[in-house]
PDB file of C-alpha atoms in Angstrom:
ATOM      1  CA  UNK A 145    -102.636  37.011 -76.558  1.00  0.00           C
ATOM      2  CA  UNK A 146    -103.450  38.704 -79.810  1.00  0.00           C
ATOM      3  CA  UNK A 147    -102.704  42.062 -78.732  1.00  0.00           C
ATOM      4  CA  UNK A 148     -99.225  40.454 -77.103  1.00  0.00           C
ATOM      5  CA  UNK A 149     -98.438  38.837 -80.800  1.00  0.00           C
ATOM      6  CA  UNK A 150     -98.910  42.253 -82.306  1.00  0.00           C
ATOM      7  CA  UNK A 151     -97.105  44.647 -79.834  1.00  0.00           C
ATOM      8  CA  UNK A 152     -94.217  42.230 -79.760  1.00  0.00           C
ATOM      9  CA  UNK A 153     -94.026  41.458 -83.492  1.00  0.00           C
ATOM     10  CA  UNK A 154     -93.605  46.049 -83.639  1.00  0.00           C
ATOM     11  CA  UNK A 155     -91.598  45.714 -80.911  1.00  0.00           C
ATOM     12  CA  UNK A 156     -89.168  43.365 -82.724  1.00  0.00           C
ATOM     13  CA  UNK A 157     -89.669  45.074 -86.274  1.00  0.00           C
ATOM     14  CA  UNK A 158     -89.135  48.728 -85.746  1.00  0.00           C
ATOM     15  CA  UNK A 159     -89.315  49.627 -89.312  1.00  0.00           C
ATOM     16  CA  UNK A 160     -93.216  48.510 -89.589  1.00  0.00           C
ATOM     17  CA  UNK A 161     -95.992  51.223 -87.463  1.00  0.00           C
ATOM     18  CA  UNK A 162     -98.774  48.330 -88.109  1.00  0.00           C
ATOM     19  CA  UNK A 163     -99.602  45.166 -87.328  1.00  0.00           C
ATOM     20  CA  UNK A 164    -102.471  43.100 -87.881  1.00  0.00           C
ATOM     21  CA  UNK A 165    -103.295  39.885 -86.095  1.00  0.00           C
ATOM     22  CA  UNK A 166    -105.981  36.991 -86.730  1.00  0.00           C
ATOM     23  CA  UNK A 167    -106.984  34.319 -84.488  1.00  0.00           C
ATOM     24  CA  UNK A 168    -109.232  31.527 -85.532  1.00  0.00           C
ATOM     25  CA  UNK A 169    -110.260  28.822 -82.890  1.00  0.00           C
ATOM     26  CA  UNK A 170    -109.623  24.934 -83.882  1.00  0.00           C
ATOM     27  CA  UNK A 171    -111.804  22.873 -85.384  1.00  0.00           C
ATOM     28  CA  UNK A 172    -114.637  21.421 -83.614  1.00  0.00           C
ATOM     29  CA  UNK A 173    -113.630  17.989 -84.043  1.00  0.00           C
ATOM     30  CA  UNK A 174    -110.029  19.481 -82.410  1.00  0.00           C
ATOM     31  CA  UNK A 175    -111.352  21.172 -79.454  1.00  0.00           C
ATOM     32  CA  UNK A 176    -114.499  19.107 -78.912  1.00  0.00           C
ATOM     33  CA  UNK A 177    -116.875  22.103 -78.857  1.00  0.00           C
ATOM     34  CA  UNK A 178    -119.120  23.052 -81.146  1.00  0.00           C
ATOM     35  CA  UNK A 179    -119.225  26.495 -82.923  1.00  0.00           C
ATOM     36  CA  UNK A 180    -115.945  28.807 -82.432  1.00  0.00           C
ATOM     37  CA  UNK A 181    -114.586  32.328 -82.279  1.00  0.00           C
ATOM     38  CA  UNK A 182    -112.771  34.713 -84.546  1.00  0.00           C
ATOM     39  CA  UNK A 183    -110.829  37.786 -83.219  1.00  0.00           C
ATOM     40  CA  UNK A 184    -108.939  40.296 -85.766  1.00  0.00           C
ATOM     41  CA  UNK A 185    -106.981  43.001 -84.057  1.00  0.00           C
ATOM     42  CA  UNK A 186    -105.267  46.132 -85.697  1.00  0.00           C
ATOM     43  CA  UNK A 187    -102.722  48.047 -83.777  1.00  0.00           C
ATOM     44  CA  UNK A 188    -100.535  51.255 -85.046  1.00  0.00           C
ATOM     45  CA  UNK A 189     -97.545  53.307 -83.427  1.00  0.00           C
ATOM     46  CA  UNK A 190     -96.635  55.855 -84.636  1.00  0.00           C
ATOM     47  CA  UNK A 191     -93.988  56.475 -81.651  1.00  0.00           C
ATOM     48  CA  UNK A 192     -92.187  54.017 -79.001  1.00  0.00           C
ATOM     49  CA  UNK A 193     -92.511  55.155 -75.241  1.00  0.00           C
ATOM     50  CA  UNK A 194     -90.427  53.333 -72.612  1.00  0.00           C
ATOM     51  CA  UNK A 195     -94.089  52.656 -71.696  1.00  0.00           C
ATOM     52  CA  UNK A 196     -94.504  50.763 -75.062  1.00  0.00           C
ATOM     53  CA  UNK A 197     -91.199  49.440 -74.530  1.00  0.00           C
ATOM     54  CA  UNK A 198     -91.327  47.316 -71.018  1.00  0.00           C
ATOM     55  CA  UNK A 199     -94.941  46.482 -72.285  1.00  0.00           C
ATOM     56  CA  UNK A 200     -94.078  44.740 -75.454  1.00  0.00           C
ATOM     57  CA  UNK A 201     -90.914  43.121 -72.676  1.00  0.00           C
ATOM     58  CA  UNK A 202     -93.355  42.030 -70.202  1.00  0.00           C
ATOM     59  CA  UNK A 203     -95.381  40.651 -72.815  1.00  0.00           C
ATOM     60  CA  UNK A 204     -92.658  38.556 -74.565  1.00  0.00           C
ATOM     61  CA  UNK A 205     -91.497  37.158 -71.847  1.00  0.00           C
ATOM     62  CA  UNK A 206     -94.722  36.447 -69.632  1.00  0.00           C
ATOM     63  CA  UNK A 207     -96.204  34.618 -73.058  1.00  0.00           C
ATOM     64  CA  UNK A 208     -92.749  33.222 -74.237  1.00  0.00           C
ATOM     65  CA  UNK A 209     -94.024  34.374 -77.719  1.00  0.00           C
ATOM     66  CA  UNK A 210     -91.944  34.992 -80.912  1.00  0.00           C
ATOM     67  CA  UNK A 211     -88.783  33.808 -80.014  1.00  0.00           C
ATOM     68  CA  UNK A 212     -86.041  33.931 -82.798  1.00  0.00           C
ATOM     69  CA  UNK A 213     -84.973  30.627 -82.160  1.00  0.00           C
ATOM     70  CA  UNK A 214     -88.071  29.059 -82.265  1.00  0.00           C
ATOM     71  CA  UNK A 215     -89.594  30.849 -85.652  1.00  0.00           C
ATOM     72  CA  UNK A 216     -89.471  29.334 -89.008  1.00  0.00           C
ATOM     73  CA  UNK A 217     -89.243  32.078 -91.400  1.00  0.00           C
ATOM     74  CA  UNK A 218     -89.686  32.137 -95.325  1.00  0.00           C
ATOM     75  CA  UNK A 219     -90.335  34.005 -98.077  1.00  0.00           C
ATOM     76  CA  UNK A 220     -93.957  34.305 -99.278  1.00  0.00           C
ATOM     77  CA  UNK A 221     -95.243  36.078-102.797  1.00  0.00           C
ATOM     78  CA  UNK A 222     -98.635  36.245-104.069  1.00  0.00           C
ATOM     79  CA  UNK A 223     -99.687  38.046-106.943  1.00  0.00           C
ATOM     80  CA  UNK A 224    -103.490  39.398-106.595  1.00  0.00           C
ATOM     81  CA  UNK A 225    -104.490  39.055-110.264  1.00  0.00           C
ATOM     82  CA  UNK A 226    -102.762  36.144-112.385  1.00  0.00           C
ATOM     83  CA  UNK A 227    -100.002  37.043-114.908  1.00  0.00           C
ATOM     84  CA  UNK A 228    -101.426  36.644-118.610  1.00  0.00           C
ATOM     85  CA  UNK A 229     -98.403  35.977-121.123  1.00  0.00           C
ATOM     86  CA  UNK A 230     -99.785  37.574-123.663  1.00  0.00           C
ATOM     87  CA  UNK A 231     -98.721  35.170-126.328  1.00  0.00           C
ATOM     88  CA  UNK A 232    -101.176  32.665-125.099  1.00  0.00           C
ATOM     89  CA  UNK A 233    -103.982  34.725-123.895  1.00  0.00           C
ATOM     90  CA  UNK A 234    -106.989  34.013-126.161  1.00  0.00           C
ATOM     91  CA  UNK A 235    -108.994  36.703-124.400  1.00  0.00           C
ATOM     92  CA  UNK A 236    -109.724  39.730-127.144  1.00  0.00           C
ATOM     93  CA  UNK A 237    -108.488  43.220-126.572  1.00  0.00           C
ATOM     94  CA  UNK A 238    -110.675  45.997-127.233  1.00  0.00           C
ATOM     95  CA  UNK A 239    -109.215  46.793-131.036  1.00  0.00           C
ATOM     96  CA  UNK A 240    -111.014  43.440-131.577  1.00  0.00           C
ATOM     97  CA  UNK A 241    -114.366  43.799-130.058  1.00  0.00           C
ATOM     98  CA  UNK A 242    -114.765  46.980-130.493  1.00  0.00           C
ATOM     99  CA  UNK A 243    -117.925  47.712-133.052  1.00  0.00           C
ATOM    100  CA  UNK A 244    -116.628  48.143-136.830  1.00  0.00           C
ATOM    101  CA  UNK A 245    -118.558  50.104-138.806  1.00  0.00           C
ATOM    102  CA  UNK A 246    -119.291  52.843-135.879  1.00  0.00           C
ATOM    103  CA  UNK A 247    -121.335  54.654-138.447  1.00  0.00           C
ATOM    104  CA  UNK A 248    -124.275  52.440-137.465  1.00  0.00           C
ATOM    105  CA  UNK A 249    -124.125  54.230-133.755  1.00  0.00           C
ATOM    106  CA  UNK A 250    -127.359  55.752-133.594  1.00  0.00           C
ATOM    107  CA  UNK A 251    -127.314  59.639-132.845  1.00  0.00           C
ATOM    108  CA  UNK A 252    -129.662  61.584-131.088  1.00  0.00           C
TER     109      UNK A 252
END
């Protein structure tokens, strides 16, 4: 199913060569078992065959996956490292800490 998700998602989105899927299993206290799986799967094409093609067809269509109608689509931004406003950041730049007499430094 994974793989499906992945070759129909490039199928659909020519513009992208990768695609990257995670699957996580339920919670126990969802699926009544104990303990789980995790699958991660990474695919890349670098050029569509009519191969590819009725794949990534056969796929959508067998799994009824990723359906326009069906997909709720937004916008999503996420910066890595937080944005400082440097008017209120109270953290010291180097001019400060840096050591001010540096004729102190010992020398070998």
């Amino acid at each position: 199913m994974l793989e499906a998700y992945c070759l129909v998602l490039l199928s659909q989105h020519r513009h992208l060569n990768t695609a990257v899927g995670i699957a996580l299993d339920a919670h126990s206290s969802q699926t009544g078992r104990r303990g789980g799986s995790e699958d991660l799967y990474a695919i890349r094409i670098a050029e569509w065959t009519p191969e590819l093609e009725a794949e990534a067809t056969r796929l959508k269509e067998a799994y009824d996956i990723l359906r326009e109608e069906r997909l709720n689509k937004r916008l999503v931004s996420h910066d890595e490292f937080p944005v400082i406003d440097p008017t209120t950041d109270d953290r010291m730049s180097w001019p400060k800490r840096k050591p001010k007499n540096r004729s102190k430094r010992r020398r070998w």
